Tab-separated table of C-alpha atoms and ligand atoms in Angstrom:
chain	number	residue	atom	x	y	z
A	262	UNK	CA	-156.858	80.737	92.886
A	263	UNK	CA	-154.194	79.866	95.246
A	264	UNK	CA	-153.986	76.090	95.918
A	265	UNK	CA	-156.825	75.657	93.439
A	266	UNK	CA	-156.060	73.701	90.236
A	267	UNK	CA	-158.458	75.227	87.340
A	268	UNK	CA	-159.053	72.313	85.246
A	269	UNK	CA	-162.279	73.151	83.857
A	270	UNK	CA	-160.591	74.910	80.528
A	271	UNK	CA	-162.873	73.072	78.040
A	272	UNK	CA	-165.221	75.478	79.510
A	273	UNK	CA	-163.599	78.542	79.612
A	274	UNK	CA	-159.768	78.971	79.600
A	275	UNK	CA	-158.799	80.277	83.039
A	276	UNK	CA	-156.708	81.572	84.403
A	277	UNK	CA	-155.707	84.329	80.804
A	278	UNK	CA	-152.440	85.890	79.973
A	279	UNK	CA	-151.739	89.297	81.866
A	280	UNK	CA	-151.659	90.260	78.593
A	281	UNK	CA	-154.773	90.196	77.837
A	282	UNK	CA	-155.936	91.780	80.739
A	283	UNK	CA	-154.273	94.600	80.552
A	284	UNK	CA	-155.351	95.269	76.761
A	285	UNK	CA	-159.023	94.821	77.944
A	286	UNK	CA	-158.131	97.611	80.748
A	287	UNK	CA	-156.201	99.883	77.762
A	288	UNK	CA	-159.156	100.000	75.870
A	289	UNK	CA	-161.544	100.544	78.706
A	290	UNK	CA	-159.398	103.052	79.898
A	291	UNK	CA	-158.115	105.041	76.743
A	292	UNK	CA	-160.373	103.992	73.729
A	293	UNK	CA	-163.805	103.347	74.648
A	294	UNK	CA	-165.412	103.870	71.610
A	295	UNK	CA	-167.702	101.633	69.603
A	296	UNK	CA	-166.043	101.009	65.993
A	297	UNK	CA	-167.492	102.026	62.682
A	298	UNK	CA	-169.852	104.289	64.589
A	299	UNK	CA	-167.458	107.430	64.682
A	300	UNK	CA	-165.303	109.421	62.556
A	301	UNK	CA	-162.834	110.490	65.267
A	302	UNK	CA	-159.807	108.706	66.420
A	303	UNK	CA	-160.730	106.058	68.797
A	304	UNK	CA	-163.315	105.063	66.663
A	305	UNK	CA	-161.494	104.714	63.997
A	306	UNK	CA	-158.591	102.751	66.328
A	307	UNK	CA	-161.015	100.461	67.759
A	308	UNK	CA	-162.196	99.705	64.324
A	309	UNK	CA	-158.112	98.894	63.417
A	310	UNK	CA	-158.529	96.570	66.671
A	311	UNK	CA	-161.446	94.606	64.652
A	312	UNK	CA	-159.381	94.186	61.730
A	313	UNK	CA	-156.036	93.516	63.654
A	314	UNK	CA	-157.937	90.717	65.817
A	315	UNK	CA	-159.049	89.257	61.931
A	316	UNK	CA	-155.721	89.142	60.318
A	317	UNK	CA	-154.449	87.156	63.217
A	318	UNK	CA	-157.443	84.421	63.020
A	319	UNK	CA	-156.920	84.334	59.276
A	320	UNK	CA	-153.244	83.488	60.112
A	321	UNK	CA	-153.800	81.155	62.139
A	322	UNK	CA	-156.416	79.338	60.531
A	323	UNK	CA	-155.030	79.801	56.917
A	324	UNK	CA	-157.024	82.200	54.663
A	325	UNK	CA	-156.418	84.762	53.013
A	326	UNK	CA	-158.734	86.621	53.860
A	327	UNK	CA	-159.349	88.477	57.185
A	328	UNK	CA	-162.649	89.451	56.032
A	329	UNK	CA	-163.973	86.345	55.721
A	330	UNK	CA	-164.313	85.805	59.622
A	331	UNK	CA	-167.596	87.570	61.562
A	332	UNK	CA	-167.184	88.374	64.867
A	333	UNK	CA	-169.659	86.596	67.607
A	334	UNK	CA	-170.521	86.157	71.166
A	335	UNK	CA	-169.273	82.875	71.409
A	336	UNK	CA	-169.308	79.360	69.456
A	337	UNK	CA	-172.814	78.952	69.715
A	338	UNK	CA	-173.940	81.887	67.920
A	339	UNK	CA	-171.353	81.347	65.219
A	340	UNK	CA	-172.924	77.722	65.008
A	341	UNK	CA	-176.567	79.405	64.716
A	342	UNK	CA	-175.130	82.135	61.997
A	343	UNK	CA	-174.276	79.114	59.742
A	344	UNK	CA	-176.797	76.362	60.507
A	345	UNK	CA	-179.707	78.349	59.949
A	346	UNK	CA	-178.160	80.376	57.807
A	347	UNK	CA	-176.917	77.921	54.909
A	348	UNK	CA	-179.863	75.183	55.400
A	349	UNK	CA	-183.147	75.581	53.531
A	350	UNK	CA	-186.426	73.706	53.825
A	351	UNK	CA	-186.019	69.830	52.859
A	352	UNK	CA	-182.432	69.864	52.566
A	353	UNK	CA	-180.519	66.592	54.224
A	354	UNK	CA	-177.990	67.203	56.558
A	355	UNK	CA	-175.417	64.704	57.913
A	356	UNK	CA	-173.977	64.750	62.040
A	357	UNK	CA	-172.185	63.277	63.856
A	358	UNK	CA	-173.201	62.083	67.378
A	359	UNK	CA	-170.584	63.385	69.189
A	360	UNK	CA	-172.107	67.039	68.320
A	361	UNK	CA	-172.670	69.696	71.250
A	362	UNK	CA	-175.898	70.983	71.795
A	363	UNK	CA	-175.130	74.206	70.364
A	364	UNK	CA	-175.427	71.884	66.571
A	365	UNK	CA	-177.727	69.305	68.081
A	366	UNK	CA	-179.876	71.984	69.191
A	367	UNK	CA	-180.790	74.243	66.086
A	368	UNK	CA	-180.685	70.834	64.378
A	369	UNK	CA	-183.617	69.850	66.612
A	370	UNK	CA	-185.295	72.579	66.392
A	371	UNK	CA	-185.233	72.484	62.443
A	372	UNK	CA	-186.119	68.812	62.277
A	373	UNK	CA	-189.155	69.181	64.850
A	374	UNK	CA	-190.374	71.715	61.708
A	375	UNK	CA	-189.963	69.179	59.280
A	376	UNK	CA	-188.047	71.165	57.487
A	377	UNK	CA	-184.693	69.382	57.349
A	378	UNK	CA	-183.779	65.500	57.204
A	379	UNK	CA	-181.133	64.726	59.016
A	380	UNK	CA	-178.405	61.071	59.281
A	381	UNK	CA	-176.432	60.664	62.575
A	382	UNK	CA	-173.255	59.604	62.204
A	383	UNK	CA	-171.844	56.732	65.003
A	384	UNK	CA	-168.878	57.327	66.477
A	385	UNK	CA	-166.359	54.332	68.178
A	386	UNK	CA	-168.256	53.250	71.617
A	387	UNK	CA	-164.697	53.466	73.239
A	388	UNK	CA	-162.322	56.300	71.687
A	389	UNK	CA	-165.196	58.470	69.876
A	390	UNK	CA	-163.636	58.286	66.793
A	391	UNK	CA	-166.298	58.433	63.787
A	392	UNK	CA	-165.038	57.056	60.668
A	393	UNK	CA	-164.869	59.134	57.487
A	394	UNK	CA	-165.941	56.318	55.492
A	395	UNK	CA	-169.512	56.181	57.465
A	396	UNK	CA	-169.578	59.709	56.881
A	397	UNK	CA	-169.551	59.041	52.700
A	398	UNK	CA	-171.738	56.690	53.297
A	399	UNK	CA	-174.510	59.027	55.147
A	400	UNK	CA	-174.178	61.211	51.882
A	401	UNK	CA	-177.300	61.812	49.747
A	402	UNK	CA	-177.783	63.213	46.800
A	403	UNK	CA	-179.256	66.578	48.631
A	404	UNK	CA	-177.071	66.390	51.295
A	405	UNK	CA	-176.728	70.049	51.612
A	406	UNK	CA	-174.428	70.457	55.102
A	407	UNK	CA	-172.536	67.736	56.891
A	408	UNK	CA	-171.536	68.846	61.206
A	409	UNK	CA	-168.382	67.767	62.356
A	410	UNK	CA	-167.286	68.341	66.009
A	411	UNK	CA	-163.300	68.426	65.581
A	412	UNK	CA	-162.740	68.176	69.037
A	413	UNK	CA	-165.315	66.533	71.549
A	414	UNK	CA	-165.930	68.607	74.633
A	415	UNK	CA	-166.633	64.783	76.320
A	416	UNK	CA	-163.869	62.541	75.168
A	417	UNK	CA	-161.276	64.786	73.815
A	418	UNK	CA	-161.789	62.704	70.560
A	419	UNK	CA	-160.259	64.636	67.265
A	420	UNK	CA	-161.972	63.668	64.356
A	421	UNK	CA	-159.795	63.243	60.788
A	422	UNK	CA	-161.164	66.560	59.305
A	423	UNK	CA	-159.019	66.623	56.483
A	424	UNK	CA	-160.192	63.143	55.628
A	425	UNK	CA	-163.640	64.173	55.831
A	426	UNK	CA	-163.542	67.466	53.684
A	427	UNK	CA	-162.000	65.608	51.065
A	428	UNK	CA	-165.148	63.573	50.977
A	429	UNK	CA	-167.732	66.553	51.572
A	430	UNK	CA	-165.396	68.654	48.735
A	431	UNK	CA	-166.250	65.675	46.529
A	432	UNK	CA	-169.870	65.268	46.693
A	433	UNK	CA	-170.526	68.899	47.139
A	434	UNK	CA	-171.771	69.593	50.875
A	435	UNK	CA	-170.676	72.520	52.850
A	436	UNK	CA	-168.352	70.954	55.873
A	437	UNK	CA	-169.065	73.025	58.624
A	438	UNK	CA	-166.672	72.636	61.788
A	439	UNK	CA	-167.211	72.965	65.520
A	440	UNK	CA	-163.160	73.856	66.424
A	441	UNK	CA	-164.755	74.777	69.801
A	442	UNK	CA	-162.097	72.322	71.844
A	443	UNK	CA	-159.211	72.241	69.333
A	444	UNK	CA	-158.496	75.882	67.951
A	445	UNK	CA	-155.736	77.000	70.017
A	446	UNK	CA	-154.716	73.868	70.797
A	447	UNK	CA	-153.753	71.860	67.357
A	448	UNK	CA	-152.934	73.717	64.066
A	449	UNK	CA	-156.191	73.903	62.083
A	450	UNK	CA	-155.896	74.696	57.971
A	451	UNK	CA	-159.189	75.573	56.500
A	452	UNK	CA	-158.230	75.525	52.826
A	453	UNK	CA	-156.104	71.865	53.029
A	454	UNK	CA	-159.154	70.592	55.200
A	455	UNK	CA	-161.573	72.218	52.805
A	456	UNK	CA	-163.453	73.403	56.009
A	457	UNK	CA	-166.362	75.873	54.339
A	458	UNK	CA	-167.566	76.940	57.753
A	459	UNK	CA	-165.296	76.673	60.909
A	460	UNK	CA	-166.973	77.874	64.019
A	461	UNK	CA	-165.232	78.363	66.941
A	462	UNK	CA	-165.004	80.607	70.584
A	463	UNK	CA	-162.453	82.822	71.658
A	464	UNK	CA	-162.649	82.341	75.247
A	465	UNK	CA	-161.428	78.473	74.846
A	466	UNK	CA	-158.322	77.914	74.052
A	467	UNK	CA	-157.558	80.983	72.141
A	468	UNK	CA	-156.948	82.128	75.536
A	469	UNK	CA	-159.533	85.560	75.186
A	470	UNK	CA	-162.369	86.939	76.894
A	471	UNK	CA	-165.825	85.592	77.851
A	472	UNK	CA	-167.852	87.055	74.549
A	473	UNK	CA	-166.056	86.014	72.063
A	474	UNK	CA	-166.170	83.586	69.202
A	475	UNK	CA	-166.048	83.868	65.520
A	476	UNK	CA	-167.558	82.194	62.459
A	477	UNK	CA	-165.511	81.624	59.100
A	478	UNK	CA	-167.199	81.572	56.276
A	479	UNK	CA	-164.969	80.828	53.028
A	480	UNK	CA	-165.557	83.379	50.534
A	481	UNK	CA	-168.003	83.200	47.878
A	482	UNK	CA	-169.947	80.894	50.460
A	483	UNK	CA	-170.898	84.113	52.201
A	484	UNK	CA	-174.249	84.496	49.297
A	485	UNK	CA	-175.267	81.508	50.599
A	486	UNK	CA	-176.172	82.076	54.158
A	487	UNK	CA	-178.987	83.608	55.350
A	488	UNK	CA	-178.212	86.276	58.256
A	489	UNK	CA	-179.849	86.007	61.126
A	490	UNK	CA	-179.927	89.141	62.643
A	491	UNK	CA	-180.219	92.775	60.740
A	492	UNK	CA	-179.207	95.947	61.728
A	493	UNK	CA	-176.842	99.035	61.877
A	494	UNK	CA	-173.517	98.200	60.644
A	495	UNK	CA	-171.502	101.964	60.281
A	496	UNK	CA	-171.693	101.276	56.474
A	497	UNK	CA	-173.932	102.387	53.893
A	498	UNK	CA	-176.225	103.466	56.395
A	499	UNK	CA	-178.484	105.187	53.835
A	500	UNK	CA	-179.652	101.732	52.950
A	501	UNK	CA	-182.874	99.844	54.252
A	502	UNK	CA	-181.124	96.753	53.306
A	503	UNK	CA	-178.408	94.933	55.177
A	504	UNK	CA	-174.977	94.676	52.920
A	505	UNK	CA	-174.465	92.005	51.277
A	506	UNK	CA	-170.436	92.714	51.578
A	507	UNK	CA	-168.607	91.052	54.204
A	508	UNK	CA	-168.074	90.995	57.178
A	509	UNK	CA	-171.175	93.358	57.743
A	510	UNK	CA	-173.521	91.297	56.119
A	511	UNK	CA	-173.244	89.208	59.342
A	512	UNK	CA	-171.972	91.731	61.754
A	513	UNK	CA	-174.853	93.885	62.728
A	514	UNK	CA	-175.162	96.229	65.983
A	515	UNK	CA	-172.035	97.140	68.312
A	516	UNK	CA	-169.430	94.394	68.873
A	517	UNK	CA	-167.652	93.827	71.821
A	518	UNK	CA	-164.566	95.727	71.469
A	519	UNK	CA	-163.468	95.294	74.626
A	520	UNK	CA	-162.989	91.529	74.334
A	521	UNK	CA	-162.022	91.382	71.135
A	522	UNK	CA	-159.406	93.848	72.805
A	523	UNK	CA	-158.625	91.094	74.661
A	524	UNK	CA	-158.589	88.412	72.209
A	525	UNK	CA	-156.351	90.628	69.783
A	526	UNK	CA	-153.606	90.496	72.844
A	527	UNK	CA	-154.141	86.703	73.200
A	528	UNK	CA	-153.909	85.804	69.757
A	529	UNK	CA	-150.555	87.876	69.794
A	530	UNK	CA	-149.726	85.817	72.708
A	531	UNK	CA	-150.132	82.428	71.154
A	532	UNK	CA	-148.775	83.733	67.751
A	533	UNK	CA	-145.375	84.578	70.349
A	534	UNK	CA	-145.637	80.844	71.531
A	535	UNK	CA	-146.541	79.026	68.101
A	536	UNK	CA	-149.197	76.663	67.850
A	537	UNK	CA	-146.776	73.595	67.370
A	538	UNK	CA	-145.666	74.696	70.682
A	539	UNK	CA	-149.051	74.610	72.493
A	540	UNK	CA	-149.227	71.480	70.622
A	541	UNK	CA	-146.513	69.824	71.889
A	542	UNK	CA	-147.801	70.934	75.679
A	543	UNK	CA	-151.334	69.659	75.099
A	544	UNK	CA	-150.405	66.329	73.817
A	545	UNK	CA	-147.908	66.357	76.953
A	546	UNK	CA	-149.802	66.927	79.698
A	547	UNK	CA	-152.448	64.589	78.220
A	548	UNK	CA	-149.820	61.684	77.737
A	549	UNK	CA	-148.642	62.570	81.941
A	550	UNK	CA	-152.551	61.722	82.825
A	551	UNK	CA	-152.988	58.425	80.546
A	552	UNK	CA	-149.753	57.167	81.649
A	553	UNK	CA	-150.294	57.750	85.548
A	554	UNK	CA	-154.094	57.035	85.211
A	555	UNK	CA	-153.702	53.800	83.109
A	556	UNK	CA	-152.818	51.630	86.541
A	557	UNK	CA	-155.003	52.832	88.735
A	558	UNK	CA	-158.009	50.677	89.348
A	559	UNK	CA	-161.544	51.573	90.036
A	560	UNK	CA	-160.888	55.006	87.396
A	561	UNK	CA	-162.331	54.793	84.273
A	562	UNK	CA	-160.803	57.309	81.782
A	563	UNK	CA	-163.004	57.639	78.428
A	564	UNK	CA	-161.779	58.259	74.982
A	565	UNK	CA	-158.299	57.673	72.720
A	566	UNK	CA	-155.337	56.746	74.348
A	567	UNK	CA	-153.798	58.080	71.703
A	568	UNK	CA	-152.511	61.795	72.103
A	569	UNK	CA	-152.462	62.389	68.478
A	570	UNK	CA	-155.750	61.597	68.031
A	571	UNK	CA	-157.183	63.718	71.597
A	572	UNK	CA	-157.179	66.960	73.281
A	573	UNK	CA	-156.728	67.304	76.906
A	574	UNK	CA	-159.684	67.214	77.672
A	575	UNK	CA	-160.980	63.805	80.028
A	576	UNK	CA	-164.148	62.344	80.735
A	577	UNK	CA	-163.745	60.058	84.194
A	578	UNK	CA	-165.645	57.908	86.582
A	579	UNK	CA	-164.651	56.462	90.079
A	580	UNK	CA	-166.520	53.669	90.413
A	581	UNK	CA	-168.725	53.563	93.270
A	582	UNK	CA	-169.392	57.475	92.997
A	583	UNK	CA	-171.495	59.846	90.681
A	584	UNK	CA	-170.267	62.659	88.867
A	585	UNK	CA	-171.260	65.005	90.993
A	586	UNK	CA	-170.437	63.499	94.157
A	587	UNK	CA	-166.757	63.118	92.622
A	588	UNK	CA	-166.457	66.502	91.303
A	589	UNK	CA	-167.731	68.130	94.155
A	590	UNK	CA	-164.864	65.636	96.744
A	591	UNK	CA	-162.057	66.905	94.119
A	592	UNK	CA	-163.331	70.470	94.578
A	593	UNK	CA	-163.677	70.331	98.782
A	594	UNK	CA	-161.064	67.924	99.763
A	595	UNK	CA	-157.985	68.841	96.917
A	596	UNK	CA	-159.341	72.142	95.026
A	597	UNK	CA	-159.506	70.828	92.155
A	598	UNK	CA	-162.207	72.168	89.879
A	599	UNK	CA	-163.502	69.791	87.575
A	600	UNK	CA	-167.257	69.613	85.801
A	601	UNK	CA	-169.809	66.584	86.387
A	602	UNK	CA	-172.748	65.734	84.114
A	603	UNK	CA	-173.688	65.317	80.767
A	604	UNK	CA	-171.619	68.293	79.418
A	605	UNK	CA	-174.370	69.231	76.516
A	606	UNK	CA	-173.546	66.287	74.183
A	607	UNK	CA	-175.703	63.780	75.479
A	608	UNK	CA	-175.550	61.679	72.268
A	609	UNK	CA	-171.490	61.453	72.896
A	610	UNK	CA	-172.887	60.269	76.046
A	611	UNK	CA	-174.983	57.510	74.411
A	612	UNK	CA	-172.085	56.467	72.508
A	613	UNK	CA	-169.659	56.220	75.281
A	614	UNK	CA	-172.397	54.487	77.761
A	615	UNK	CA	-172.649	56.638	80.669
A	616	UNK	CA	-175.940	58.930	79.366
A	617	UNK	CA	-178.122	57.328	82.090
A	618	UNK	CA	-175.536	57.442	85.070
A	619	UNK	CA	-175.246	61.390	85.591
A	620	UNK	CA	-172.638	61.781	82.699
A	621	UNK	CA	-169.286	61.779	83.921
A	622	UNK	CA	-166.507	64.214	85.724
A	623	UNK	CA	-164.891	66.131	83.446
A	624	UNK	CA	-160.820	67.295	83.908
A	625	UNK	CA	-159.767	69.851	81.166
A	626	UNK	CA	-156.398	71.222	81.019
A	627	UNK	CA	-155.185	74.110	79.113
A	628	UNK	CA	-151.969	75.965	77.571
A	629	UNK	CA	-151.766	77.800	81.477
A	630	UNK	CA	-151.607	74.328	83.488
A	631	UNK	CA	-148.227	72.136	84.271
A	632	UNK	CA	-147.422	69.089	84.975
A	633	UNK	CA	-147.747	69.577	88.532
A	634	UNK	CA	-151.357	70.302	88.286
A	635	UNK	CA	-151.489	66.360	86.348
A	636	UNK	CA	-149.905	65.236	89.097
A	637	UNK	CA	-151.491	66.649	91.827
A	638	UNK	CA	-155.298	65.304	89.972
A	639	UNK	CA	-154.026	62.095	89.446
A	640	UNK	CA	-153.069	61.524	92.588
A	641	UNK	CA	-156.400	63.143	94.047
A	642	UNK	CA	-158.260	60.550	91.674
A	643	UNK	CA	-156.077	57.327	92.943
A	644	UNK	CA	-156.579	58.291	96.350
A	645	UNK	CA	-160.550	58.458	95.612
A	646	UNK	CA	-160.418	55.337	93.899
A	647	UNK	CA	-158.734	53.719	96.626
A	648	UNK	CA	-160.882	54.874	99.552
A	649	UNK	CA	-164.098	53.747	97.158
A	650	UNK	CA	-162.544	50.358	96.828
A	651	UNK	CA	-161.783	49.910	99.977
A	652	UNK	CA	-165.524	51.115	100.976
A	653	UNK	CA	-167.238	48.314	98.774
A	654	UNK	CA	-164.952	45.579	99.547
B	868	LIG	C1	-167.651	71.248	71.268
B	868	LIG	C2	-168.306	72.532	71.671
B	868	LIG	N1	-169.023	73.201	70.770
B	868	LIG	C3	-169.621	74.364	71.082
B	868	LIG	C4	-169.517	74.908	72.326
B	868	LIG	C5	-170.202	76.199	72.623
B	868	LIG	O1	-169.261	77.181	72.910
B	868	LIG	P1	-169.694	78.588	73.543
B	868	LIG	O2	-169.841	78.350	75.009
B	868	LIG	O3	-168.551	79.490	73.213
B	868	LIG	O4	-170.952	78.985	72.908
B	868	LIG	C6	-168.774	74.240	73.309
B	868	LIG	C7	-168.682	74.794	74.673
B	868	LIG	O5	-168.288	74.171	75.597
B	868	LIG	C8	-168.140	73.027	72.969
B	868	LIG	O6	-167.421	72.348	73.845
């Protein structure tokens, strides 16, 4: 990608450490085997892999324990394992609207059945930020789940999870959390946040593999949730029924070794960096665009100006053009790769105003970009908000 500035990391996270590609060729290469399912060697070492690849996401989100966390595809799925698997029929749920589709979605779906009831939560028009105390307030008494998207894949907003688990700890919901655009990025503490369910992908930020992701599910909450899928697991085969232990109870059929391969050699890799670290580059890159963007007129940039309270991830407009007519100019004139549209969260659309203009263009940096790349967008973006000014006068 020569010349080409990837900024399309809320995505995927691209371009990965060599490390991880040459873990993903090791195992290819020497291991190959599918764990659980053998009682030879590799097996057995790719089933060390799984367990390895566990410790390290306990570590780093604070538990325990390593079984606690199931293995998925990606965030979605995890999202799926624990919104149809902790929700029953008439149970109230509480969301917030800055949700992706991957919670909007399923919630849909379950609310189309009449099954569930469920209170949207506002967030601010202009930074995204939904207040905890609206949150309390959407409590009822059979509030059963409340959905909390930590980071917004739109705005960059961070919501004040610890705030709000205090409150769901209180009244006695599960807190489930989409870490989809902040794990990797920010610390994240499941037991001071009192997070019961933290979804999140490994191909983000955690700087792994496409096909990857991983649901945790604090323990004794595991009884609670349904699974969604059955099937062969390597243990106690000689059972029709699926365990109830974890993490097979969730984990059935082969997993994808080979990118958790991967994701074992980038969580060793941002372990070696140190989250406060990754931090610190996040919030400064993000504080390099706000500052150079802030002057420029004719470029709207959405969400906090705060970097405490945002990822780097920006939502912008040039006035004058569409989203897609700006991200494709960034992409042919200065190689920048950027994402229009409505980014599946078209209710963090509504709230920020632009859900009946084509969304907006979407810049997303990540742990692998510098503050060259900031530079060189910025200045991209001024000189497109110039010409377009210039145009209309
Ligand atoms: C906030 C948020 N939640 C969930 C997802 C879904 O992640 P995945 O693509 O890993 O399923 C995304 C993906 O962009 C996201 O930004």
């Amino acid at each position: 990608m020569t010349d080409r500035i990837y900024a399309d990391n809320a995505a995927t996270s691209f371009p990965k450490p060599p490390e991880v590609m040459t873990a993903m060729q090791n195992y290819a290469a020497h291991l190959g085997a599918s764990a659980g399912r053998g009682a030879y060697r590799e097996a057995i070492d790719a089933g060390e892999l799984l367990t390895e690849g566990r410790r390290l996401l306990a570590r780093l989100i604070n538990t325990p324990s390593p079984d606690a966390i199931v293995y998925t595809h990606n965030c979605s799925m995890a999202l799926n394992l624990a919104i149809h698997g902790i929700l029953r029929d008439g149970d109230h749920v509480v969301a917030t609207m800055m949700e992706h589709n991957s919670v909007l979605r399923p919630l849909h779906l379950l609310l189309a059945e009449n099954r569930i009831r469920v209170t949207w939560v506002a967030a601010d028009s202009r930074t995204g930020i939904v207040d905890p105390g609206a949150i309390r307030r959407a409590l009822q008494p059979d509030t059963r789940l409340v959905c909390v998207n930590h980071g917004s894949n739109v705005t960059g907003t961070v919501q004040r999870i610890d705030a709000i688990g205090d409150i769901c700890k209180s009244h006695g919901a599960a807190f489930l959390v989409d870490a989809a655009q902040t794990i990797g990025h920010m610390p994240i503490d499941v037991l001071a946040a009192h997070v019961d369910l933290l979804a999140f992908p490994g191909h983000k930020a955690l700087m792994g593999p496409l096909g990857t992701g991983a649901l945790y599910i604090r323990p004794g909450l595991e009884s609670d949730l349904r699974p969604l899928l059955q099937g062969g697991t390597g243990s106690i085969s000689e059972q029709p029924e699926q365990p109830e232990f974890m993490p097979d109870r969730f984990e059935p059929g082969s997993h994808n070794a080979i990118g958790i391969a991967g994701l074992v050699a980038a969580l060793k890799w941002i372990e070696s960096k140190g989250i406060d670290a990754l931090t610190a580059h996040d919030r400064a890159l993000s504080e390099r665009f706000l500052d150079a963007t802030a002057s420029i007129s004719g470029l709207k940039v959405f969400g906090p100006n705060d970097v405490a309270q945002r990822v780097a991830v920006f939502s912008v407009a040039v006035e004058g053009l569409e989203a897609a007519e700006l991200a494709a100019i960034l992409e042919s004139e200065f190689g920048i790769l950027t994402r229009p549209g409505i980014h599946c969260a078209p209710f963090a659309h509504k709230t920020i105003g632009t859900d009946q203009c084509g969304g907006t263009t979407r810049l997303s940096f990540g742990a692998l970009n510098t503050p060259t790349d900031i530079d060189r967008c910025v200045a991209a973006l001024n000189e497109l908000a110039k010409s377009q000014a210039a145009a209309n006068a």
